[in-house]
PDB file of C-alpha atoms in Angstrom:
ATOM      1  CA  MET A   1     -16.795  20.867 -12.565  1.00 57.00           C
ATOM      2  CA  ALA A   2     -13.329  20.621 -14.061  1.00 60.00           C
ATOM      3  CA  ASP A   3     -11.872  19.995 -10.616  1.00 72.00           C
ATOM      4  CA  VAL A   4     -14.277  17.111 -10.019  1.00 70.00           C
ATOM      5  CA  ALA A   5     -13.448  15.590 -13.413  1.00 76.00           C
ATOM      6  CA  SER A   6      -9.716  15.803 -12.752  1.00 81.00           C
ATOM      7  CA  GLN A   7     -10.188  14.231  -9.335  1.00 79.00           C
ATOM      8  CA  VAL A   8     -12.214  11.416 -10.896  1.00 80.00           C
ATOM      9  CA  PHE A   9      -9.552  10.654 -13.515  1.00 82.00           C
ATOM     10  CA  LEU A  10      -6.704  10.878 -11.016  1.00 85.00           C
ATOM     11  CA  GLY A  11      -8.546   8.764  -8.455  1.00 83.00           C
ATOM     12  CA  SER A  12      -9.435   6.139 -11.067  1.00 85.00           C
ATOM     13  CA  GLY A  13      -5.815   5.885 -12.161  1.00 87.00           C
ATOM     14  CA  LEU A  14      -4.600   5.434  -8.594  1.00 90.00           C
ATOM     15  CA  THR A  15      -7.328   2.863  -7.972  1.00 89.00           C
ATOM     16  CA  ILE A  16      -6.243   0.770 -10.943  1.00 91.00           C
ATOM     17  CA  LEU A  17      -2.580   0.924  -9.942  1.00 91.00           C
ATOM     18  CA  SER A  18      -3.247   0.029  -6.304  1.00 90.00           C
ATOM     19  CA  GLN A  19      -5.806  -2.710  -6.979  1.00 91.00           C
ATOM     20  CA  PRO A  20      -3.365  -5.674  -6.669  1.00 92.00           C
ATOM     21  CA  LEU A  21      -2.070  -4.416  -3.311  1.00 91.00           C
ATOM     22  CA  MET A  22      -5.618  -3.768  -2.127  1.00 92.00           C
ATOM     23  CA  TYR A  23      -6.547  -7.304  -3.146  1.00 93.00           C
ATOM     24  CA  VAL A  24      -3.689  -8.815  -1.156  1.00 92.00           C
ATOM     25  CA  LYS A  25      -4.428  -6.619   1.862  1.00 92.00           C
ATOM     26  CA  VAL A  26      -8.050  -7.757   2.014  1.00 92.00           C
ATOM     27  CA  LEU A  27      -7.054 -11.421   1.843  1.00 92.00           C
ATOM     28  CA  MET A  28      -4.603 -10.847   4.684  1.00 90.00           C
ATOM     29  CA  GLN A  29      -7.280  -9.127   6.750  1.00 90.00           C
ATOM     30  CA  VAL A  30      -9.535 -12.188   6.586  1.00 89.00           C
ATOM     31  CA  GLY A  31      -6.632 -14.389   7.703  1.00 87.00           C
ATOM     32  CA  TYR A  32      -5.856 -16.097   4.410  1.00 87.00           C
ATOM     33  CA  GLU A  33      -2.282 -17.419   4.555  1.00 85.00           C
ATOM     34  CA  PRO A  34      -1.689 -19.831   1.650  1.00 87.00           C
ATOM     35  CA  LEU A  35       2.098 -19.557   1.815  1.00 84.00           C
ATOM     36  CA  PRO A  36       4.210 -21.032   4.630  1.00 84.00           C
ATOM     37  CA  PRO A  37       6.374 -18.735   6.749  1.00 82.00           C
ATOM     38  CA  THR A  38       9.979 -18.250   5.754  1.00 80.00           C
ATOM     39  CA  THR A  39      13.124 -17.694   7.756  1.00 80.00           C
ATOM     40  CA  GLY A  40      14.408 -14.157   7.873  1.00 77.00           C
ATOM     41  CA  ARG A  41      15.988 -11.575  10.126  1.00 77.00           C
ATOM     42  CA  ASN A  42      14.409  -8.706  12.001  1.00 74.00           C
ATOM     43  CA  ILE A  43      15.812  -5.186  12.362  1.00 74.00           C
ATOM     44  CA  PHE A  44      18.085  -6.387  15.177  1.00 79.00           C
ATOM     45  CA  GLY A  45      19.596  -9.146  13.065  1.00 76.00           C
ATOM     46  CA  ARG A  46      17.910 -11.992  14.934  1.00 82.00           C
ATOM     47  CA  GLN A  47      16.731 -14.970  12.914  1.00 82.00           C
ATOM     48  CA  VAL A  48      12.932 -15.221  13.005  1.00 81.00           C
ATOM     49  CA  CYS A  49      10.070 -16.829  11.108  1.00 80.00           C
ATOM     50  CA  GLN A  50       8.082 -14.360   9.047  1.00 81.00           C
ATOM     51  CA  LEU A  51       5.187 -14.485   6.629  1.00 80.00           C
ATOM     52  CA  PRO A  52       5.771 -13.637   2.969  1.00 80.00           C
ATOM     53  CA  GLY A  53       5.282 -10.054   1.879  1.00 81.00           C
ATOM     54  CA  LEU A  54       2.671  -8.430  -0.334  1.00 84.00           C
ATOM     55  CA  PHE A  55       4.476  -9.141  -3.576  1.00 87.00           C
ATOM     56  CA  CYS A  56       4.859 -12.839  -2.755  1.00 88.00           C
ATOM     57  CA  TYR A  57       1.122 -13.077  -2.180  1.00 89.00           C
ATOM     58  CA  ALA A  58       0.500 -11.212  -5.431  1.00 89.00           C
ATOM     59  CA  GLN A  59       2.700 -13.672  -7.301  1.00 90.00           C
ATOM     60  CA  TYR A  60       0.790 -16.554  -5.731  1.00 91.00           C
ATOM     61  CA  ILE A  61      -2.549 -15.104  -6.888  1.00 91.00           C
ATOM     62  CA  ALA A  62      -1.154 -14.499 -10.369  1.00 91.00           C
ATOM     63  CA  SER A  63       0.082 -18.100 -10.542  1.00 91.00           C
ATOM     64  CA  ILE A  64      -3.496 -19.314 -10.029  1.00 91.00           C
ATOM     65  CA  ASP A  65      -5.716 -16.748 -11.756  1.00 89.00           C
ATOM     66  CA  GLY A  66      -3.137 -15.046 -13.924  1.00 89.00           C
ATOM     67  CA  ARG A  67      -2.225 -11.372 -13.834  1.00 89.00           C
ATOM     68  CA  ARG A  68      -5.785 -10.486 -14.695  1.00 90.00           C
ATOM     69  CA  GLY A  69      -6.861 -12.106 -11.451  1.00 88.00           C
ATOM     70  CA  LEU A  70      -4.998  -9.437  -9.494  1.00 91.00           C
ATOM     71  CA  PHE A  71      -7.668  -6.964 -10.616  1.00 92.00           C
ATOM     72  CA  THR A  72     -10.635  -8.883  -9.235  1.00 90.00           C
ATOM     73  CA  GLY A  73     -13.189  -6.465  -7.826  1.00 88.00           C
ATOM     74  CA  LEU A  74     -11.828  -3.523  -9.800  1.00 91.00           C
ATOM     75  CA  MET A  75     -15.101  -2.530 -11.481  1.00 93.00           C
ATOM     76  CA  PRO A  76     -17.195  -2.028  -8.315  1.00 92.00           C
ATOM     77  CA  ARG A  77     -14.237  -0.289  -6.679  1.00 93.00           C
ATOM     78  CA  LEU A  78     -13.990   2.111  -9.626  1.00 92.00           C
ATOM     79  CA  CYS A  79     -17.722   2.775  -9.407  1.00 92.00           C
ATOM     80  CA  SER A  80     -17.355   3.454  -5.700  1.00 92.00           C
ATOM     81  CA  GLY A  81     -14.475   5.855  -6.263  1.00 91.00           C
ATOM     82  CA  VAL A  82     -16.129   7.809  -9.070  1.00 91.00           C
ATOM     83  CA  LEU A  83     -19.497   8.045  -7.331  1.00 92.00           C
ATOM     84  CA  GLY A  84     -17.883   8.977  -4.018  1.00 91.00           C
ATOM     85  CA  THR A  85     -15.852  11.772  -5.610  1.00 90.00           C
ATOM     86  CA  VAL A  86     -18.921  13.224  -7.328  1.00 90.00           C
ATOM     87  CA  VAL A  87     -21.084  13.064  -4.200  1.00 91.00           C
ATOM     88  CA  HIS A  88     -18.322  14.552  -2.044  1.00 88.00           C
ATOM     89  CA  GLY A  89     -17.881  17.459  -4.454  1.00 88.00           C
ATOM     90  CA  LYS A  90     -21.617  18.080  -4.777  1.00 88.00           C
ATOM     91  CA  VAL A  91     -22.113  18.182  -1.003  1.00 88.00           C
ATOM     92  CA  LEU A  92     -19.227  20.633  -0.545  1.00 86.00           C
ATOM     93  CA  GLN A  93     -20.536  22.790  -3.382  1.00 84.00           C
ATOM     94  CA  HIS A  94     -24.034  22.849  -1.886  1.00 82.00           C
ATOM     95  CA  TYR A  95     -22.586  23.739   1.525  1.00 78.00           C
ATOM     96  CA  GLN A  96     -20.564  26.606   0.078  1.00 77.00           C
ATOM     97  CA  GLU A  97     -23.621  27.988  -1.714  1.00 76.00           C
ATOM     98  CA  CYS A  98     -25.617  27.870   1.506  1.00 75.00           C
ATOM     99  CA  VAL A  99     -23.000  29.654   3.637  1.00 68.00           C
ATOM    100  CA  LYS A 100     -22.050  32.251   1.009  1.00 60.00           C
ATOM    101  CA  PRO A 101     -24.624  34.835   2.191  1.00 57.00           C
ATOM    102  CA  GLU A 102     -23.406  34.370   5.751  1.00 54.00           C
ATOM    103  CA  GLU A 103     -19.821  34.999   4.662  1.00 54.00           C
ATOM    104  CA  LEU A 104     -20.825  38.236   2.911  1.00 46.00           C
ATOM    105  CA  VAL A 105     -22.496  39.504   6.070  1.00 51.00           C
ATOM    106  CA  SER A 106     -19.612  38.605   8.355  1.00 52.00           C
ATOM    107  CA  GLY A 107     -17.106  40.489   6.204  1.00 48.00           C
ATOM    108  CA  ASN A 108     -13.602  40.737   7.538  1.00 47.00           C
ATOM    109  CA  VAL A 109     -14.469  39.179  10.881  1.00 45.00           C
ATOM    110  CA  GLN A 110     -14.173  35.707   9.419  1.00 47.00           C
ATOM    111  CA  LYS A 111     -10.838  36.501   7.770  1.00 47.00           C
ATOM    112  CA  GLU A 112      -9.316  37.726  11.000  1.00 44.00           C
ATOM    113  CA  GLY A 113     -10.409  34.604  12.833  1.00 44.00           C
ATOM    114  CA  SER A 114      -9.588  32.213  10.012  1.00 48.00           C
ATOM    115  CA  SER A 115      -7.027  30.405  12.141  1.00 54.00           C
ATOM    116  CA  SER A 116      -9.329  30.027  15.151  1.00 70.00           C
ATOM    117  CA  PHE A 117     -10.455  26.672  16.394  1.00 75.00           C
ATOM    118  CA  ASP A 118     -14.056  27.587  15.551  1.00 81.00           C
ATOM    119  CA  ARG A 119     -13.141  27.730  11.896  1.00 83.00           C
ATOM    120  CA  VAL A 120     -11.438  24.359  12.167  1.00 83.00           C
ATOM    121  CA  ILE A 121     -14.600  22.908  13.694  1.00 88.00           C
ATOM    122  CA  LYS A 122     -16.741  24.334  10.876  1.00 87.00           C
ATOM    123  CA  GLU A 123     -14.432  23.059   8.142  1.00 87.00           C
ATOM    124  CA  THR A 124     -14.117  19.635   9.766  1.00 89.00           C
ATOM    125  CA  THR A 125     -17.888  19.387  10.193  1.00 90.00           C
ATOM    126  CA  ARG A 126     -18.400  20.267   6.543  1.00 91.00           C
ATOM    127  CA  GLU A 127     -15.847  17.662   5.443  1.00 91.00           C
ATOM    128  CA  MET A 128     -17.376  15.084   7.786  1.00 92.00           C
ATOM    129  CA  ILE A 129     -20.823  15.560   6.254  1.00 93.00           C
ATOM    130  CA  ALA A 130     -19.431  15.298   2.723  1.00 92.00           C
ATOM    131  CA  ARG A 131     -17.395  12.173   3.485  1.00 93.00           C
ATOM    132  CA  SER A 132     -20.243  10.512   5.362  1.00 93.00           C
ATOM    133  CA  ALA A 133     -22.634  11.125   2.474  1.00 94.00           C
ATOM    134  CA  ALA A 134     -20.125   9.681  -0.006  1.00 94.00           C
ATOM    135  CA  THR A 135     -19.478   6.656   2.218  1.00 94.00           C
ATOM    136  CA  LEU A 136     -23.184   6.004   2.706  1.00 94.00           C
ATOM    137  CA  ILE A 137     -23.935   6.044  -1.017  1.00 94.00           C
ATOM    138  CA  THR A 138     -20.887   4.061  -2.139  1.00 94.00           C
ATOM    139  CA  HIS A 139     -20.880   1.415   0.588  1.00 95.00           C
ATOM    140  CA  PRO A 140     -22.864  -1.141  -1.482  1.00 94.00           C
ATOM    141  CA  PHE A 141     -20.082  -1.079  -4.095  1.00 95.00           C
ATOM    142  CA  HIS A 142     -17.534  -1.455  -1.294  1.00 94.00           C
ATOM    143  CA  VAL A 143     -19.318  -4.576  -0.054  1.00 94.00           C
ATOM    144  CA  ILE A 144     -19.378  -6.071  -3.550  1.00 93.00           C
ATOM    145  CA  THR A 145     -15.671  -5.304  -3.990  1.00 93.00           C
ATOM    146  CA  LEU A 146     -14.699  -7.059  -0.769  1.00 93.00           C
ATOM    147  CA  ARG A 147     -16.847 -10.127  -1.413  1.00 92.00           C
ATOM    148  CA  SER A 148     -15.526 -10.442  -4.965  1.00 91.00           C
ATOM    149  CA  MET A 149     -11.995 -10.534  -3.557  1.00 91.00           C
ATOM    150  CA  VAL A 150     -12.581 -12.806  -0.583  1.00 91.00           C
ATOM    151  CA  GLN A 151     -14.262 -15.555  -2.615  1.00 89.00           C
ATOM    152  CA  PHE A 152     -10.764 -16.360  -3.898  1.00 89.00           C
ATOM    153  CA  VAL A 153     -10.200 -18.204  -0.598  1.00 87.00           C
ATOM    154  CA  GLY A 154     -12.864 -20.827  -1.302  1.00 83.00           C
ATOM    155  CA  ARG A 155     -12.479 -20.654  -5.099  1.00 84.00           C
ATOM    156  CA  GLU A 156     -16.107 -19.617  -5.441  1.00 84.00           C
ATOM    157  CA  SER A 157     -17.774 -17.730  -8.279  1.00 82.00           C
ATOM    158  CA  LYS A 158     -20.755 -16.301  -6.457  1.00 85.00           C
ATOM    159  CA  TYR A 159     -19.899 -12.644  -7.057  1.00 86.00           C
ATOM    160  CA  CYS A 160     -18.668 -12.662 -10.638  1.00 83.00           C
ATOM    161  CA  GLY A 161     -20.061  -9.459 -12.101  1.00 84.00           C
ATOM    162  CA  LEU A 162     -21.456  -6.193 -10.805  1.00 88.00           C
ATOM    163  CA  TYR A 163     -25.087  -6.855 -11.726  1.00 90.00           C
ATOM    164  CA  ASP A 164     -24.990 -10.506 -10.652  1.00 89.00           C
ATOM    165  CA  SER A 165     -23.518  -9.468  -7.294  1.00 89.00           C
ATOM    166  CA  ILE A 166     -26.262  -6.888  -6.774  1.00 91.00           C
ATOM    167  CA  PHE A 167     -29.001  -9.439  -7.496  1.00 91.00           C
ATOM    168  CA  THR A 168     -27.311 -12.071  -5.301  1.00 89.00           C
ATOM    169  CA  ILE A 169     -26.999  -9.805  -2.266  1.00 90.00           C
ATOM    170  CA  TYR A 170     -30.532  -8.471  -2.655  1.00 90.00           C
ATOM    171  CA  ARG A 171     -31.998 -11.963  -3.071  1.00 89.00           C
ATOM    172  CA  GLU A 172     -30.207 -13.446  -0.053  1.00 88.00           C
ATOM    173  CA  GLU A 173     -29.991 -10.539   2.384  1.00 88.00           C
ATOM    174  CA  GLY A 174     -32.198  -7.752   1.088  1.00 88.00           C
ATOM    175  CA  ILE A 175     -31.292  -4.067   1.223  1.00 92.00           C
ATOM    176  CA  VAL A 176     -29.563  -4.533   4.584  1.00 90.00           C
ATOM    177  CA  GLY A 177     -26.909  -6.716   2.972  1.00 89.00           C
ATOM    178  CA  PHE A 178     -25.597  -3.785   0.947  1.00 92.00           C
ATOM    179  CA  PHE A 179     -24.780  -1.890   4.133  1.00 93.00           C
ATOM    180  CA  ALA A 180     -23.015  -4.619   6.103  1.00 91.00           C
ATOM    181  CA  GLY A 181     -20.146  -3.069   8.052  1.00 90.00           C
ATOM    182  CA  LEU A 182     -21.281   0.507   7.406  1.00 94.00           C
ATOM    183  CA  ILE A 183     -21.346   1.694  11.038  1.00 95.00           C
ATOM    184  CA  PRO A 184     -17.708   0.890  11.947  1.00 95.00           C
ATOM    185  CA  ARG A 185     -16.580   2.299   8.616  1.00 94.00           C
ATOM    186  CA  LEU A 186     -18.391   5.578   9.254  1.00 95.00           C
ATOM    187  CA  LEU A 187     -17.082   5.754  12.814  1.00 95.00           C
ATOM    188  CA  GLY A 188     -13.535   5.130  11.641  1.00 93.00           C
ATOM    189  CA  ASP A 189     -13.743   7.850   8.980  1.00 93.00           C
ATOM    190  CA  ILE A 190     -15.234  10.396  11.379  1.00 94.00           C
ATOM    191  CA  ILE A 191     -12.777   9.709  14.197  1.00 93.00           C
ATOM    192  CA  SER A 192      -9.837   9.750  11.793  1.00 92.00           C
ATOM    193  CA  LEU A 193     -10.940  13.079  10.294  1.00 91.00           C
ATOM    194  CA  TRP A 194     -11.401  14.816  13.641  1.00 91.00           C
ATOM    195  CA  LEU A 195      -8.123  13.446  15.007  1.00 90.00           C
ATOM    196  CA  CYS A 196      -6.231  14.537  11.910  1.00 87.00           C
ATOM    197  CA  ASN A 197      -7.593  18.081  11.813  1.00 85.00           C
ATOM    198  CA  SER A 198      -7.397  18.597  15.575  1.00 85.00           C
ATOM    199  CA  LEU A 199      -3.786  17.432  15.834  1.00 84.00           C
ATOM    200  CA  ALA A 200      -2.829  19.489  12.786  1.00 81.00           C
ATOM    201  CA  TYR A 201      -4.399  22.574  14.359  1.00 81.00           C
ATOM    202  CA  LEU A 202      -2.564  22.034  17.647  1.00 81.00           C
ATOM    203  CA  ILE A 203       0.768  21.576  15.866  1.00 78.00           C
ATOM    204  CA  ILE A 204       0.312  24.645  13.665  1.00 75.00           C
ATOM    205  CA  THR A 205      -0.943  26.845  16.517  1.00 75.00           C
ATOM    206  CA  TYR A 206       1.347  25.889  19.377  1.00 71.00           C
ATOM    207  CA  ALA A 207       4.349  24.098  17.865  1.00 63.00           C
ATOM    208  CA  LEU A 208       5.119  26.409  14.931  1.00 60.00           C
ATOM    209  CA  ASP A 209       6.179  30.015  14.978  1.00 57.00           C
ATOM    210  CA  SER A 210       3.540  32.282  13.445  1.00 53.00           C
ATOM    211  CA  GLU A 211       6.253  34.302  11.729  1.00 52.00           C
ATOM    212  CA  VAL A 212       7.781  31.376   9.873  1.00 51.00           C
ATOM    213  CA  SER A 213       7.655  32.053   6.131  1.00 47.00           C
ATOM    214  CA  THR A 214       7.172  28.399   5.271  1.00 55.00           C
ATOM    215  CA  LYS A 215       4.208  27.932   7.560  1.00 57.00           C
ATOM    216  CA  ASN A 216       1.886  26.903   4.734  1.00 60.00           C
ATOM    217  CA  GLU A 217       4.295  24.161   3.654  1.00 61.00           C
ATOM    218  CA  LEU A 218       4.691  22.972   7.229  1.00 63.00           C
ATOM    219  CA  LYS A 219       0.904  22.969   7.521  1.00 64.00           C
ATOM    220  CA  SER A 220       0.558  20.512   4.654  1.00 65.00           C
ATOM    221  CA  TYR A 221       3.319  18.327   6.102  1.00 69.00           C
ATOM    222  CA  SER A 222       1.714  18.304   9.534  1.00 70.00           C
ATOM    223  CA  GLN A 223      -1.641  17.295   8.037  1.00 70.00           C
ATOM    224  CA  ALA A 224       0.011  14.424   6.195  1.00 74.00           C
ATOM    225  CA  VAL A 225       1.739  13.185   9.363  1.00 78.00           C
ATOM    226  CA  THR A 226      -1.350  13.522  11.531  1.00 81.00           C
ATOM    227  CA  GLY A 227      -3.429  11.831   8.827  1.00 79.00           C
ATOM    228  CA  PHE A 228      -1.107   8.827   8.855  1.00 82.00           C
ATOM    229  CA  PHE A 229      -1.170   8.720  12.660  1.00 84.00           C
ATOM    230  CA  ALA A 230      -4.969   8.961  12.747  1.00 85.00           C
ATOM    231  CA  SER A 231      -5.347   6.193  10.160  1.00 86.00           C
ATOM    232  CA  MET A 232      -3.193   3.915  12.320  1.00 88.00           C
ATOM    233  CA  LEU A 233      -5.348   4.544  15.383  1.00 90.00           C
ATOM    234  CA  THR A 234      -8.597   3.951  13.505  1.00 91.00           C
ATOM    235  CA  TYR A 235      -7.432   0.865  11.588  1.00 92.00           C
ATOM    236  CA  PRO A 236      -9.415  -1.489  13.900  1.00 93.00           C
ATOM    237  CA  PHE A 237     -12.614   0.140  12.625  1.00 94.00           C
ATOM    238  CA  VAL A 238     -11.558  -0.563   9.037  1.00 93.00           C
ATOM    239  CA  LEU A 239     -10.760  -4.179   9.869  1.00 93.00           C
ATOM    240  CA  VAL A 240     -14.057  -4.766  11.681  1.00 94.00           C
ATOM    241  CA  SER A 241     -15.993  -3.128   8.845  1.00 93.00           C
ATOM    242  CA  ASN A 242     -14.360  -5.328   6.194  1.00 93.00           C
ATOM    243  CA  LEU A 243     -14.949  -8.492   8.212  1.00 92.00           C
ATOM    244  CA  MET A 244     -18.608  -7.602   8.721  1.00 91.00           C
ATOM    245  CA  ALA A 245     -18.980  -6.853   5.009  1.00 91.00           C
ATOM    246  CA  VAL A 246     -17.721 -10.286   3.946  1.00 90.00           C
ATOM    247  CA  ASN A 247     -19.763 -12.058   6.601  1.00 84.00           C
ATOM    248  CA  ASN A 248     -22.894 -13.015   4.671  1.00 69.00           C
ATOM    249  CA  CYS A 249     -25.225 -12.752   7.628  1.00 47.00           C
ATOM    250  CA  GLY A 250     -24.148  -9.146   8.260  1.00 37.00           C
ATOM    251  CA  GLU A 251     -23.356  -9.794  11.905  1.00 36.00           C
ATOM    252  CA  ILE A 252     -20.116 -10.000  13.808  1.00 33.00           C
TER     253      ILE A 252
END
């Protein structure tokens, strides 16, 4: 329970700090470009036209809505993060309680094969179920967060508060509106998770020496690298999901 509470507090702090960048990223994903391109140079020194960066967009938003405007959509995003962390932890805890008798029966057999690919499949499946459950339950808050941000483009005030947004979506689209863009988001999370864990297993098993004393450290590094690589490959799913979520009809 203490671990879940610490994860909630840490995740909430990171959510608050990253909210302005998240806000700008969402506006970029929907194609909002209020600032003209500027002249700059690429890595080869050639003069090119380039769009302003994240901080320039953030300054533009702050010039219109003030610094407080950079935190639009923070409340539903916090609710999504807290609820997702709790659900994820509860699912993992329930899974561990269910498999505990099986572990006692297996004894040392499981320990000897702890690095086998079968164990990786079991752990990845368990994590996939926990993440999918958290995503399914928190997706309505994700939809409200995105729509609260995107309405900045048309200077609308349709999704002002959490409760008003819930009533608005339910009145106009019903229950289905809360789950707009859910399928590509779930697919992206699942594919990213399996890619990350599979690549990390291959690197640890075949690219690293089993006698290396720093194997555990290299394992964490390899998971971080493969996680970044997997997130790049599955970014189209994230983009499609966000666009479907802000599309009021719920269709592409």
